[in-house]
XYZ file of C-alpha atoms in Angstrom:
419
model
C -2.173 26.091 -13.113
C -3.584 22.759 -11.984
C -1.295 20.780 -9.689
C -2.154 17.159 -8.933
C -0.864 15.199 -5.946
C -1.174 11.415 -6.211
C -1.193 10.102 -2.672
C -2.889 13.318 -1.622
C -4.368 11.730 1.500
C -0.896 11.596 3.040
C -0.309 13.495 6.259
C 2.616 15.076 4.365
C 0.220 16.920 2.056
C -0.415 19.960 4.302
C 3.363 20.505 4.354
C 3.288 20.755 0.570
C 0.195 22.971 0.565
C 1.823 25.257 3.120
C 4.769 25.658 0.749
C 2.431 26.536 -2.121
C 0.644 29.061 0.081
C 3.955 30.719 0.873
C 4.815 31.219 -2.816
C 1.496 32.484 -4.115
C 3.143 35.414 -5.904
C 5.653 33.257 -7.807
C 3.794 29.964 -8.297
C 0.448 30.569 -9.972
C -1.553 27.571 -8.761
C -5.310 27.833 -9.328
C -6.264 24.304 -8.319
C -4.669 21.600 -6.197
C -6.136 18.160 -6.833
C -5.558 15.501 -4.196
C -5.939 11.946 -5.505
C -6.142 9.055 -3.061
C -8.115 5.801 -2.718
C -8.686 6.385 1.020
C -11.838 8.511 1.002
C -11.863 9.226 4.743
C -8.270 10.454 4.918
C -8.719 12.362 1.695
C -11.715 14.259 3.059
C -9.872 15.179 6.264
C -6.633 16.233 4.573
C -8.432 18.056 1.752
C -10.591 20.116 4.102
C -7.576 21.081 6.201
C -5.571 21.981 3.092
C -8.355 24.319 1.978
C -8.459 25.996 5.420
C -4.691 26.381 5.351
C -4.793 28.104 1.952
C -7.679 30.365 2.953
C -5.912 31.422 6.141
C -2.820 32.312 4.096
C -4.925 34.384 1.695
C -4.350 32.042 -1.238
C -7.206 31.808 -3.736
C -6.487 28.287 -5.032
C -9.173 25.681 -4.541
C -8.549 22.164 -3.289
C -10.325 19.321 -5.072
C -10.336 15.736 -3.829
C -11.019 12.610 -5.859
C -10.354 8.888 -5.928
C -10.291 9.010 -9.739
C -6.823 9.358 -11.198
C -8.331 10.167 -14.587
C -10.273 13.087 -13.147
C -7.305 14.227 -11.106
C -4.656 14.374 -13.820
C -6.760 15.630 -16.734
C -5.305 19.004 -17.692
C -2.651 19.029 -14.954
C 0.535 21.038 -15.489
C 2.461 18.863 -13.043
C 1.736 15.612 -11.227
C 3.448 14.941 -7.906
C 3.832 11.329 -6.786
C 3.988 10.634 -3.050
C 2.255 7.276 -2.728
C 2.938 4.395 -0.363
C 1.701 1.070 -1.741
C 0.657 -1.101 1.198
C 0.628 1.768 3.688
C 2.386 1.780 7.042
C 1.688 -1.941 7.515
C 3.889 -2.762 4.528
C 6.499 -0.339 5.804
C 6.540 -2.095 9.182
C 7.151 -5.368 7.351
C 9.983 -3.843 5.307
C 11.622 -2.569 8.487
C 11.464 -5.857 10.374
C 11.745 -8.974 8.205
C 15.412 -8.414 7.186
C 16.479 -8.264 10.847
C 15.981 -12.014 11.261
C 18.800 -12.477 8.728
C 21.045 -9.948 10.441
C 20.378 -7.323 7.766
C 19.283 -3.735 8.202
C 15.538 -3.105 8.259
C 14.824 0.067 6.300
C 12.182 1.081 3.783
C 14.595 2.320 1.110
C 17.790 0.355 1.770
C 18.543 -3.335 1.508
C 15.822 -5.985 1.399
C 13.161 -3.626 2.743
C 13.940 -1.118 0.031
C 13.686 -3.825 -2.607
C 10.297 -4.907 -1.261
C 9.062 -1.336 -1.528
C 10.409 -1.013 -5.069
C 8.692 -4.230 -6.156
C 5.342 -3.028 -4.814
C 5.717 0.499 -6.111
C 7.245 0.469 -9.595
C 4.361 -1.269 -11.426
C 1.815 1.042 -9.789
C 3.809 4.169 -10.638
C 4.319 3.096 -14.249
C 0.578 2.522 -14.628
C -0.128 5.963 -13.181
C 2.455 7.567 -15.463
C 0.935 6.011 -18.581
C -2.446 7.443 -17.654
C -0.873 10.833 -16.962
C 0.685 10.775 -20.427
C -2.617 9.836 -22.032
C -4.824 12.315 -20.157
C -2.574 15.258 -19.334
C -0.210 15.064 -22.309
C 3.462 14.458 -22.971
C 4.404 17.924 -21.700
C 3.181 17.298 -18.153
C 5.964 16.980 -15.611
C 5.963 14.084 -13.169
C 7.796 15.000 -9.973
C 8.552 11.862 -8.005
C 8.937 11.857 -4.219
C 7.973 8.194 -3.912
C 10.650 5.989 -2.361
C 12.924 4.422 -3.340
C 13.249 7.623 -5.374
C 16.219 6.580 -7.510
C 14.745 3.268 -8.658
C 11.256 4.691 -9.212
C 12.610 7.686 -11.136
C 14.745 5.438 -13.329
C 11.664 3.331 -14.073
C 9.839 6.470 -15.209
C 12.716 7.722 -17.358
C 13.303 4.283 -18.876
C 9.637 4.248 -19.928
C 10.041 7.633 -21.625
C 8.201 9.818 -19.135
C 8.996 13.457 -18.409
C 10.089 12.931 -14.831
C 12.409 14.282 -12.159
C 13.055 12.701 -8.762
C 13.343 14.711 -5.570
C 14.494 13.980 -2.020
C 14.803 16.303 0.970
C 18.291 15.177 2.070
C 20.188 17.914 0.209
C 17.918 20.813 1.155
C 17.901 19.670 4.788
C 21.708 19.684 4.836
C 21.775 23.085 3.114
C 19.431 24.599 5.708
C 21.303 23.066 8.586
C 24.751 24.157 7.416
C 23.509 27.682 6.710
C 22.522 27.930 10.380
C 25.923 26.660 11.503
C 27.665 29.189 9.242
C 25.337 32.056 10.145
C 24.282 32.790 6.560
C 20.994 32.652 4.679
C 20.127 29.346 2.974
C 20.178 31.027 -0.436
C 23.841 31.911 0.136
C 24.821 28.229 0.355
C 25.547 26.179 -2.762
C 26.176 22.485 -2.259
C 28.410 20.065 -4.088
C 26.388 16.881 -3.659
C 27.157 13.569 -5.320
C 25.875 10.013 -5.323
C 22.562 8.217 -5.574
C 19.317 8.726 -3.735
C 19.888 7.824 -0.076
C 23.548 7.163 -0.903
C 25.027 10.649 -1.199
C 27.818 12.820 0.133
C 28.261 16.582 0.481
C 31.659 17.292 -1.058
C 31.507 21.080 -0.919
C 29.603 23.867 0.863
C 30.181 27.114 -1.019
C 29.420 30.580 0.342
C 30.393 33.576 -1.797
C 32.630 31.350 -3.894
C 34.529 29.912 -0.923
C 34.264 26.234 0.016
C 33.602 26.204 3.745
C 33.164 22.463 4.130
C 36.646 21.989 5.688
C 35.759 24.667 8.245
C 32.428 22.984 8.967
C 34.054 19.609 9.547
C 36.770 21.107 11.762
C 34.589 23.464 13.781
C 31.242 21.681 13.802
C 32.283 18.068 13.284
C 30.595 16.821 16.445
C 27.334 18.581 15.559
C 27.493 17.152 12.055
C 28.183 13.714 13.483
C 25.124 13.893 15.712
C 23.022 14.943 12.730
C 24.106 12.091 10.442
C 24.755 9.417 13.051
C 28.428 8.979 12.135
C 31.645 10.151 13.854
C 33.461 13.370 13.003
C 36.662 11.355 12.553
C 35.130 9.655 9.505
C 34.228 13.003 7.944
C 37.733 14.323 8.534
C 39.220 11.249 6.913
C 36.863 11.341 3.914
C 36.982 15.126 3.567
C 33.227 15.110 2.974
C 29.956 14.655 4.849
C 27.940 11.479 4.187
C 24.166 11.705 4.306
C 22.530 10.130 7.328
C 21.529 7.114 5.218
C 25.188 6.111 4.995
C 25.074 4.912 8.594
C 23.248 1.851 7.269
C 26.397 1.041 5.270
C 29.241 2.326 7.450
C 27.745 1.184 10.789
C 25.513 -1.630 9.540
C 25.963 -4.102 12.394
C 25.553 -1.459 15.100
C 22.365 -0.206 13.435
C 20.944 -3.731 13.193
C 21.668 -4.330 16.889
C 19.770 -1.131 17.774
C 16.893 -1.924 15.449
C 16.359 -5.307 17.077
C 15.731 -3.530 20.400
C 13.532 -0.689 19.142
C 10.066 -0.478 17.583
C 10.133 0.028 13.810
C 9.889 3.568 12.523
C 6.517 2.644 10.989
C 5.005 2.289 14.481
C 6.259 5.729 15.470
C 4.987 7.272 12.238
C 1.588 5.595 12.617
C 1.170 7.181 16.046
C 2.216 10.580 14.686
C -0.189 10.209 11.765
C -3.093 9.483 14.119
C -2.276 12.633 16.087
C -1.988 14.669 12.893
C -5.287 13.444 11.466
C -7.019 14.355 14.733
C -5.543 17.848 14.448
C -6.542 18.112 10.786
C -10.148 17.253 11.738
C -10.256 20.187 14.162
C -11.815 23.011 12.131
C -10.158 25.597 14.375
C -6.715 24.471 13.128
C -5.811 26.655 10.146
C -1.995 26.533 10.140
C 0.557 23.747 9.846
C 0.776 22.024 13.265
C 4.121 21.641 15.016
C 3.517 17.891 15.245
C 4.011 17.652 11.476
C 7.754 18.075 12.004
C 7.793 14.674 13.757
C 6.486 13.012 10.583
C 9.836 13.410 8.826
C 10.469 15.064 5.485
C 11.895 18.341 6.778
C 11.878 21.120 4.141
C 9.996 18.783 1.801
C 7.584 21.549 0.824
C 10.331 24.049 0.065
C 12.210 21.620 -2.161
C 9.039 20.521 -3.944
C 7.616 23.973 -4.552
C 10.941 25.345 -5.766
C 11.326 22.467 -8.220
C 7.758 22.743 -9.537
C 8.283 26.483 -10.000
C 11.448 25.876 -12.022
C 9.791 23.217 -14.199
C 6.524 25.023 -14.861
C 6.758 28.712 -14.180
C 10.347 29.762 -13.785
C 11.730 32.588 -15.875
C 15.277 31.252 -15.963
C 17.536 28.438 -14.842
C 17.502 27.438 -11.189
C 19.891 25.075 -9.450
C 18.449 22.145 -7.498
C 19.769 18.805 -6.278
C 17.591 16.239 -8.045
C 17.508 12.658 -9.254
C 18.251 12.742 -12.954
C 19.698 10.634 -15.771
C 23.466 10.370 -15.390
C 24.397 11.046 -19.016
C 28.136 10.982 -18.329
C 28.011 13.142 -15.195
C 29.627 10.337 -13.208
C 31.816 8.691 -15.865
C 32.182 5.440 -13.916
C 28.410 4.806 -14.164
C 26.269 3.939 -17.204
C 24.621 6.888 -18.927
C 21.128 5.666 -18.065
C 21.798 5.354 -14.335
C 19.912 7.830 -12.159
C 22.156 9.979 -9.980
C 21.465 12.576 -7.300
C 23.463 15.689 -8.163
C 23.038 19.453 -8.600
C 21.269 20.264 -11.843
C 20.236 23.301 -13.818
C 16.446 23.181 -13.961
C 14.277 25.003 -16.497
C 10.961 24.415 -18.229
C 12.884 22.006 -20.466
C 13.927 19.804 -17.569
C 16.918 19.107 -15.349
C 20.433 19.117 -16.797
C 23.061 17.741 -14.401
C 25.953 20.088 -13.737
C 29.582 18.947 -13.948
C 30.833 17.107 -10.879
C 34.406 17.036 -9.595
C 36.200 13.683 -9.916
C 34.768 11.236 -7.391
C 37.399 9.494 -5.238
C 37.545 5.691 -4.981
C 36.618 5.960 -1.295
C 33.017 6.425 -2.434
C 32.910 5.651 -6.175
C 33.124 1.913 -5.544
C 30.089 1.915 -3.267
C 28.145 4.113 -5.700
C 28.926 1.675 -8.532
C 27.978 -1.322 -6.419
C 24.591 0.085 -5.396
C 23.920 1.225 -8.971
C 24.366 -2.370 -10.138
C 21.919 -3.511 -7.466
C 19.414 -0.852 -8.577
C 19.571 -2.142 -12.162
C 18.705 -5.638 -10.955
C 16.050 -4.314 -8.571
C 14.296 -2.454 -11.378
C 14.473 -5.518 -13.610
C 12.822 -7.579 -10.867
C 10.159 -4.913 -10.362
C 9.315 -4.690 -14.067
C 9.601 -8.342 -15.118
C 8.948 -10.103 -11.824
C 10.194 -13.474 -10.699
C 11.489 -14.818 -7.416
C 14.930 -15.575 -8.889
C 15.316 -11.981 -10.103
C 14.512 -10.860 -6.561
C 17.214 -13.174 -5.210
C 19.727 -11.925 -7.804
C 19.101 -8.299 -6.808
C 19.522 -9.117 -3.124
C 22.731 -11.050 -3.795
C 24.129 -7.994 -5.599
C 23.355 -5.619 -2.728
C 26.487 -4.686 -0.728
C 24.635 -5.086 2.584
C 23.652 -8.684 1.764
C 26.003 -10.381 -0.702
C 25.655 -13.880 0.765
C 23.879 -16.526 -1.289
C 22.062 -18.236 1.577
C 20.964 -14.902 3.040
C 19.744 -13.619 -0.321
C 17.752 -16.814 -0.926
C 16.113 -16.662 2.498
C 15.295 -12.969 2.182
C 13.862 -13.478 -1.308
C 11.468 -16.160 -0.093
C 10.343 -14.064 2.866
C 9.972 -10.912 0.773
C 7.790 -12.636 -1.816
C 5.663 -14.350 0.832
C 5.025 -11.086 2.685
C 4.236 -9.068 -0.436
C 2.332 -11.625 -2.504
C -0.840 -9.500 -2.557
C 1.092 -6.668 -4.255
C 3.060 -8.777 -6.751
C 1.050 -9.751 -9.826
C 3.508 -12.501 -10.747
C 3.746 -14.134 -7.306
């Protein structure tokens, strides 16, 4: 099987390759193609990926190319992990909203909209070429943020796509440690949107142990997600750590104004990682990679690719998928992040327990924003950008939305064909 990674020059890539190496008996990958426009990074990451595979005894070869056409031709699956504008654009996304008193984050609020506007047109162009060169049966697995908006763009355009985030698998691994069981023994009830989700159940041997987790390990959980245990007890569920941007917005903004943006930290980590990758004596995944973020990314990705391309039966994964009535208070074509049964035929969302109004209202609100964000990304226009910002629950003020829209367009003009 040929597996293609678009954005293959990312420092994340060895994490993915390490996951493939660990499943060589169940995931029959013959070739991993890394596609990236940055030739220098691509050469460094590609050479390290090949050493990593060889050290693990995996026979797959790593090919690097700047040509998308060459990379996707004949691929069984195409993985998208690109960052349009690089860390410089991310630093902008994380800082310009702060001047308006809004959170600076690359997937939430104005920063998330900026990233969507840069990313969606590029991803749709890539997907069309994948369809033409690799065929309609090729799966597109999207890790590119904002995952929900990008995945909906792909599905709306008729592509065979599934979105994936590491939030659910990270929570599963962490709770399994707290409960003293293997990760495979834990089944999550997980509901919401990408980067707007809640764990509503943690099942072990048919017993929901979430109440026990909140009671016994509430403080640990609170440290992990950045929110107090009292909130979890009141909700009866565990919000993902991205909910702190909503529940503690003003406190987060105050902290962000005093700290360097995450992009600066990541840039320093990436420099360290690339230096390690250049060292030909390094043949295993370095510990420093854990500082990059994306914990358990490789496990989630490899498991999903296996289910979509080589699985022998249905597997359950938390993915970003078309709603189709799963959450009845949302439109059918919304993209939700829920457990799904995944086979070669795709991801079918599993039934979800009724969602209480304590979270359904926020889910609906952000879904409406995502509709407007995608419309702005596809059709362009400064006023559509302002409309999307006005609809976002973390903005919602006309003057603020107008100011943010002007700043967003000015900062991203080189990436916006209509600007």
